[in-house]
XYZ file of C-alpha atoms in Angstrom:
458
model
C 60.746 85.606 67.778
C 64.696 83.880 68.398
C 66.319 87.601 68.294
C 63.524 88.586 70.876
C 64.626 85.358 73.104
C 67.875 86.692 72.811
C 67.679 89.638 73.765
C 66.142 88.572 77.179
C 69.514 85.851 77.514
C 72.022 89.453 77.130
C 69.813 91.331 79.480
C 69.273 88.516 82.047
C 73.507 87.328 82.167
C 74.226 91.692 82.827
C 71.976 91.175 85.569
C 72.969 88.287 86.972
C 76.681 89.495 86.573
C 74.440 92.694 88.290
C 73.959 91.352 91.510
C 77.561 89.555 91.424
C 79.448 93.599 92.131
C 76.175 94.246 95.028
C 78.049 93.283 98.230
C 81.492 94.849 96.340
C 79.140 98.042 96.219
C 77.951 98.030 99.216
C 80.669 96.688 101.222
C 81.895 99.874 100.070
C 79.738 102.339 101.190
C 77.861 100.207 104.532
C 81.909 100.193 105.849
C 81.647 105.060 105.989
C 79.017 104.754 107.897
C 80.449 102.039 110.528
C 84.098 103.765 110.969
C 82.687 105.399 114.158
C 82.078 101.997 115.408
C 85.158 100.364 114.963
C 87.494 103.511 115.540
C 85.449 102.934 119.344
C 85.417 98.653 119.403
C 89.110 98.468 118.546
C 89.797 100.761 119.921
C 92.540 102.841 117.911
C 92.664 107.393 116.742
C 91.171 108.490 113.360
C 94.033 108.146 111.543
C 94.349 104.258 111.873
C 90.639 103.179 111.719
C 90.642 105.591 108.314
C 93.163 102.004 106.551
C 90.327 99.894 107.003
C 88.508 102.506 104.200
C 92.591 103.465 102.861
C 93.502 99.467 102.266
C 89.989 98.850 100.334
C 90.373 101.704 97.867
C 94.813 101.401 97.545
C 93.984 97.933 96.938
C 91.357 98.159 94.412
C 93.586 101.026 92.153
C 96.020 98.903 92.755
C 94.702 95.807 91.162
C 92.782 97.639 88.388
C 94.967 97.221 85.734
C 95.363 93.065 86.889
C 92.234 92.829 85.184
C 92.082 94.190 82.407
C 95.853 92.019 81.918
C 93.464 88.946 83.297
C 90.645 89.872 80.461
C 92.079 88.820 77.834
C 94.153 86.274 79.078
C 92.054 83.760 82.028
C 88.713 82.709 80.475
C 85.710 85.514 81.972
C 83.449 83.501 83.805
C 85.324 81.902 85.510
C 87.867 85.184 86.074
C 84.483 86.401 87.086
C 83.626 83.820 89.934
C 87.395 83.112 91.453
C 87.445 86.982 92.157
C 83.585 86.091 93.868
C 84.811 83.375 95.677
C 87.856 85.438 96.854
C 86.040 88.704 98.319
C 83.656 86.064 100.519
C 87.110 85.352 101.870
C 87.671 88.624 102.372
C 84.236 89.533 104.353
C 84.942 86.310 106.578
C 87.902 87.500 107.670
C 86.575 91.302 107.524
C 83.480 89.811 109.800
C 86.179 87.932 112.120
C 88.504 90.871 113.649
C 88.958 91.796 116.160
C 92.247 93.246 115.967
C 91.978 95.796 113.434
C 95.479 94.335 111.521
C 93.180 91.482 110.736
C 90.535 93.787 109.494
C 92.431 95.306 107.577
C 94.321 93.149 105.253
C 90.488 91.253 105.299
C 89.847 94.665 103.581
C 93.067 94.189 100.911
C 91.573 90.488 100.812
C 87.923 92.567 99.627
C 89.856 95.546 97.977
C 91.367 93.289 96.068
C 88.553 91.438 95.061
C 86.469 94.517 94.360
C 88.907 95.616 92.060
C 88.345 92.522 89.069
C 84.462 92.466 89.267
C 84.002 95.905 88.531
C 85.974 96.704 86.086
C 85.274 92.714 85.236
C 80.922 93.670 84.474
C 82.061 95.818 82.179
C 83.633 93.711 80.054
C 81.168 91.222 79.737
C 77.982 93.131 79.148
C 80.052 94.410 76.415
C 81.843 90.970 75.235
C 78.200 89.618 75.412
C 75.862 92.035 73.656
C 78.178 93.006 70.571
C 78.264 96.567 70.223
C 74.752 96.886 69.029
C 72.686 98.371 72.027
C 74.943 98.362 74.801
C 72.824 101.953 76.235
C 70.322 99.682 77.222
C 72.685 97.229 79.214
C 75.126 99.910 80.553
C 72.141 100.693 82.169
C 71.125 98.440 83.636
C 74.992 97.341 84.981
C 74.862 100.489 86.383
C 71.599 100.536 87.646
C 73.800 99.730 91.005
C 76.082 102.237 91.052
C 73.296 104.537 91.204
C 71.343 103.351 93.349
C 73.568 101.695 95.912
C 75.932 105.036 97.148
C 71.606 105.478 98.379
C 70.766 102.796 99.947
C 74.081 101.261 101.464
C 74.701 104.370 104.519
C 70.412 103.080 105.496
C 71.527 99.530 105.438
C 75.017 99.764 107.473
C 73.622 102.422 109.871
C 70.674 99.827 110.703
C 72.581 96.579 110.619
C 74.862 97.942 113.298
C 72.331 99.163 114.957
C 70.490 95.197 115.270
C 73.924 93.088 115.680
C 77.270 95.499 115.111
C 80.178 96.573 113.246
C 80.589 92.587 112.267
C 77.698 92.530 110.186
C 78.212 95.025 107.662
C 80.777 91.901 106.324
C 78.886 89.327 107.547
C 75.946 90.166 104.870
C 78.323 89.596 102.147
C 78.072 86.451 102.218
C 74.372 85.158 101.700
C 74.200 87.760 98.965
C 78.122 86.791 97.853
C 76.694 82.502 97.488
C 73.631 84.174 95.989
C 75.368 85.813 92.850
C 77.872 82.105 93.034
C 74.464 80.084 92.432
C 73.641 81.876 89.728
C 76.479 83.056 87.742
C 77.544 78.964 87.702
C 73.248 78.168 86.221
C 73.171 80.915 83.861
C 76.468 81.985 83.149
C 78.253 81.173 79.681
C 81.545 81.068 78.998
C 84.050 84.185 77.835
C 86.603 81.928 75.696
C 89.671 83.995 76.743
C 90.761 85.708 73.190
C 94.903 85.557 73.955
C 95.510 89.446 73.353
C 97.067 92.265 74.713
C 100.241 92.461 76.527
C 101.163 90.267 79.675
C 100.715 91.205 83.175
C 104.439 93.167 83.820
C 104.889 92.822 86.888
C 107.909 95.549 87.143
C 104.806 98.319 86.123
C 102.306 96.517 88.855
C 105.833 96.658 91.176
C 106.785 100.532 91.001
C 102.996 101.671 90.769
C 102.321 99.491 93.647
C 104.666 101.110 96.058
C 104.183 104.582 95.074
C 100.988 105.403 96.098
C 101.668 102.597 98.396
C 104.526 104.667 100.875
C 103.058 107.252 99.870
C 100.424 107.371 101.981
C 102.365 105.654 104.514
C 103.922 108.476 105.203
C 101.432 110.685 104.493
C 100.289 108.659 107.958
C 102.899 108.960 109.925
C 103.270 112.784 109.614
C 99.639 112.286 110.859
C 100.494 110.327 114.208
C 103.351 113.537 114.975
C 106.385 112.608 112.892
C 108.206 116.115 111.721
C 108.111 116.107 107.701
C 112.123 116.404 108.078
C 112.621 112.288 110.023
C 113.296 109.236 109.212
C 109.349 108.152 109.405
C 108.155 110.587 106.844
C 111.560 111.027 104.680
C 112.212 107.372 104.203
C 108.781 106.029 102.863
C 108.217 109.492 100.683
C 112.236 109.052 99.395
C 110.356 105.472 98.698
C 107.942 106.322 96.588
C 110.050 109.160 94.643
C 111.723 107.089 93.461
C 109.692 104.797 92.202
C 108.182 107.822 90.413
C 110.747 107.931 88.978
C 112.586 104.558 87.585
C 108.619 103.637 86.698
C 109.236 106.739 84.543
C 112.095 105.760 83.165
C 111.104 102.078 83.075
C 108.088 103.829 80.730
C 110.480 105.400 78.841
C 112.941 102.453 77.546
C 110.536 99.519 77.880
C 107.342 101.658 76.510
C 105.777 97.601 74.116
C 105.788 96.628 78.101
C 104.519 99.680 80.590
C 101.018 98.973 81.804
C 100.397 102.483 81.565
C 101.986 104.222 78.402
C 103.928 107.777 79.211
C 102.201 107.852 75.040
C 98.801 109.081 77.549
C 100.460 112.414 78.275
C 100.693 113.608 75.310
C 97.070 114.892 75.946
C 95.960 117.491 76.794
C 92.691 117.008 77.334
C 93.917 112.460 78.779
C 96.170 114.305 81.054
C 93.407 117.084 82.507
C 91.028 114.284 83.524
C 93.571 112.881 85.017
C 94.764 114.991 87.452
C 91.546 115.942 88.623
C 89.430 112.662 89.395
C 92.482 112.199 91.626
C 91.989 115.939 92.187
C 88.546 114.605 93.003
C 89.675 111.025 94.446
C 90.423 112.721 97.428
C 88.131 116.059 97.978
C 84.976 113.659 97.433
C 85.711 109.836 98.425
C 87.566 112.097 101.288
C 84.589 113.413 102.555
C 83.343 110.151 101.482
C 84.889 108.659 105.337
C 85.019 112.148 106.550
C 80.408 113.149 106.928
C 79.752 110.573 108.738
C 82.631 110.475 111.020
C 80.876 114.028 111.584
C 78.215 113.130 111.730
C 78.637 110.826 114.755
C 80.735 112.816 116.606
C 80.189 115.615 116.030
C 76.374 115.772 115.439
C 75.709 112.772 117.693
C 73.745 111.071 115.925
C 73.570 107.115 115.725
C 75.152 104.706 112.670
C 71.162 104.737 112.340
C 70.183 108.028 111.421
C 73.612 108.981 109.736
C 73.095 106.709 106.898
C 70.019 108.367 106.725
C 71.525 111.984 106.447
C 73.456 110.972 103.534
C 70.763 109.750 101.192
C 70.179 113.266 100.699
C 73.478 112.806 99.277
C 72.453 109.803 96.867
C 69.851 111.633 95.687
C 71.584 115.224 94.247
C 73.789 112.325 92.848
C 70.658 110.811 90.408
C 69.711 113.892 89.914
C 72.895 115.031 88.167
C 73.165 112.116 87.023
C 70.091 112.395 84.400
C 71.078 114.963 83.210
C 75.105 115.922 83.161
C 75.548 113.849 80.277
C 73.363 114.831 78.124
C 75.195 118.560 79.612
C 79.249 117.310 78.458
C 77.036 115.637 74.564
C 75.839 119.261 73.794
C 78.597 121.466 74.929
C 81.922 119.311 75.846
C 83.628 119.162 79.795
C 84.572 122.163 80.536
C 82.029 124.093 81.385
C 79.508 120.803 82.578
C 82.836 120.684 84.889
C 83.966 124.457 85.752
C 79.550 124.517 86.997
C 80.075 121.425 88.978
C 83.265 122.305 90.586
C 80.912 125.463 91.523
C 77.632 123.300 92.793
C 80.318 120.916 94.625
C 82.159 123.841 96.574
C 78.576 125.706 98.159
C 77.399 121.361 98.769
C 81.061 121.806 100.278
C 81.791 125.141 103.279
C 78.639 125.283 105.005
C 80.136 121.621 106.436
C 82.916 123.996 108.038
C 81.293 126.587 109.483
C 78.560 124.077 110.818
C 77.599 123.743 114.790
C 76.648 121.202 117.095
C 73.283 123.186 117.057
C 72.811 123.128 112.818
C 69.793 122.883 112.182
C 69.577 119.677 110.189
C 67.328 121.114 107.368
C 70.702 123.395 106.461
C 73.225 119.843 106.749
C 70.574 117.978 104.260
C 70.332 120.923 101.541
C 73.860 121.331 101.504
C 74.265 117.050 100.949
C 71.805 116.567 98.431
C 73.786 119.686 96.563
C 77.257 118.828 97.742
C 75.827 115.010 95.628
C 74.946 117.021 92.518
C 78.233 118.872 92.955
C 79.516 115.131 92.452
C 78.090 113.680 89.675
C 79.180 115.962 87.958
C 83.294 115.726 89.275
C 82.973 112.606 87.093
C 81.343 111.316 85.189
C 82.485 114.320 82.414
C 85.663 113.517 82.660
C 85.482 110.279 83.164
C 84.608 110.778 79.660
C 86.453 113.640 78.507
C 89.966 110.923 79.205
C 90.041 110.013 75.593
C 90.065 112.344 74.098
C 92.882 112.415 72.176
C 94.294 109.253 73.202
C 95.257 107.144 70.162
C 93.045 103.527 69.886
C 95.682 100.937 70.430
C 95.811 102.815 73.894
C 91.953 102.932 75.037
C 92.215 100.042 77.052
C 95.161 101.340 79.385
C 93.869 105.303 79.300
C 91.540 103.163 80.863
C 93.369 101.106 83.311
C 94.845 104.462 84.074
C 91.400 106.626 84.798
C 90.169 103.854 87.229
C 93.088 103.752 88.479
C 94.455 107.259 89.973
C 91.414 107.647 90.011
C 90.242 104.465 92.991
C 94.285 105.804 94.562
C 92.962 109.522 94.623
C 90.591 108.477 97.145
C 92.242 106.473 98.759
C 95.212 109.255 99.416
C 92.644 112.208 99.814
C 91.088 109.486 102.889
C 94.251 109.268 104.396
C 95.445 113.161 104.558
C 91.213 113.926 105.988
C 92.239 111.951 108.622
C 95.553 113.235 108.964
C 94.080 116.886 109.632
C 91.515 115.331 112.055
C 94.919 113.473 114.069
C 96.813 116.554 114.018
C 94.229 119.267 114.660
C 92.018 117.459 117.709
C 94.580 117.861 120.176
C 94.370 121.095 119.956
C 90.955 122.967 118.741
C 88.449 120.678 120.094
C 86.778 117.545 117.913
C 83.907 119.921 115.659
C 87.405 122.872 115.110
C 88.788 119.962 113.217
C 86.129 118.589 111.115
C 86.217 121.782 110.422
C 88.962 122.560 109.251
C 89.133 119.083 107.743
C 85.829 120.068 105.004
C 88.024 123.843 104.843
C 90.724 121.543 103.409
C 88.727 118.992 101.138
C 86.330 122.298 100.532
C 90.811 123.336 98.400
C 91.083 119.663 96.814
C 87.586 120.902 94.567
C 88.981 124.010 94.094
C 92.245 123.028 93.214
C 90.623 120.344 89.921
C 89.238 124.273 88.274
C 92.783 125.102 87.015
C 93.665 121.232 85.314
C 89.244 121.990 84.943
C 89.501 124.837 81.966
C 92.093 121.948 79.535
C 88.744 119.599 79.161
C 86.857 119.697 76.129
C 84.260 122.309 75.378
C 82.407 122.827 72.496
C 80.387 126.139 70.866
C 77.120 126.124 70.081
């Protein structure tokens, strides 16, 4: 009886933690649907509005290593509640924003908080449950990540139509307040183990500088500045300098650097990291692209564009149930290569779709694309640990999560740049077709590192 009660308590705690994650997960998918409305409301360009997504994902990616450090040195309950409060502040700032700079600041605050909340859920669930019965608990914890991409765009579309775009951020307020009350009341303390690396500020600053200045260089190029102009070259040179300095720092200070260079001695880890970056560009970039395409090129409302995107979420659900079994059976290589082929089949049609293309072709393409998307992340994340020494597993987790999010931020910036460049010359629909062509190119490029993933012969 006591064992059953203990199991029920653990599941209850896991459910409360999931309630805290609903707002950050929902926020990401709803914001993509709102981008066109925000762009018109604030009177900004596609290239400018992409910072609403890019700043969030970039802040989330940079916050991931901070979360890994903080979970070792601070009480887990206080850390989780504190991150939720910060996310609440970011939501209020974003909701009140009447200018793009203020909205981007709010999104940075939200992203930094989400970068702590999302990885911390897994850490705390493992702490409370130990090594037993994790399969069922991870199914509970993973459910919002599966369902919210299906429901989020539609919920966001209804909020925009019934109220306005500010409410996709204000809706977070009651969700976070409910989570804070439940977690304060029911969540146990998670004493800090006081072990692991201390937060290394030089590493964090260099990695943040590398990705931030690289994205600034890309976006400045999109405004019409040439590749050789000072406005583009300066941030690119700063980004390259950060990269070189970090490599030297990690080489001479291996015990302090956030991401050890030893990780890159594993071929499967190298392949996984490259795929996660490229798939982040292709998958997250296209998630930024699709709602804008459906609203600008197809003339759909925010509600209908969100409804169309349910097809992609259903495809993701279908693949998710089988991807893990296939990866365990035949290894990651063939699953990822097959998923690349499916993702290409689901994305290529968008290069040729016009404003009059039958709706069913669009829904079928989105469904197929969702199936391929599921196979581009799950097996790669699992395979990234193959050949990695046990003492470096925590750092491998930090590196893969961070690089996946950074790839997503870069993908948004790259595809927004392409639209901004092409639209004045060839028209909006043709500009979106070109952007989808680039997205296909990034997906195809992942086939090269995918060949170096693990595989098994039955």
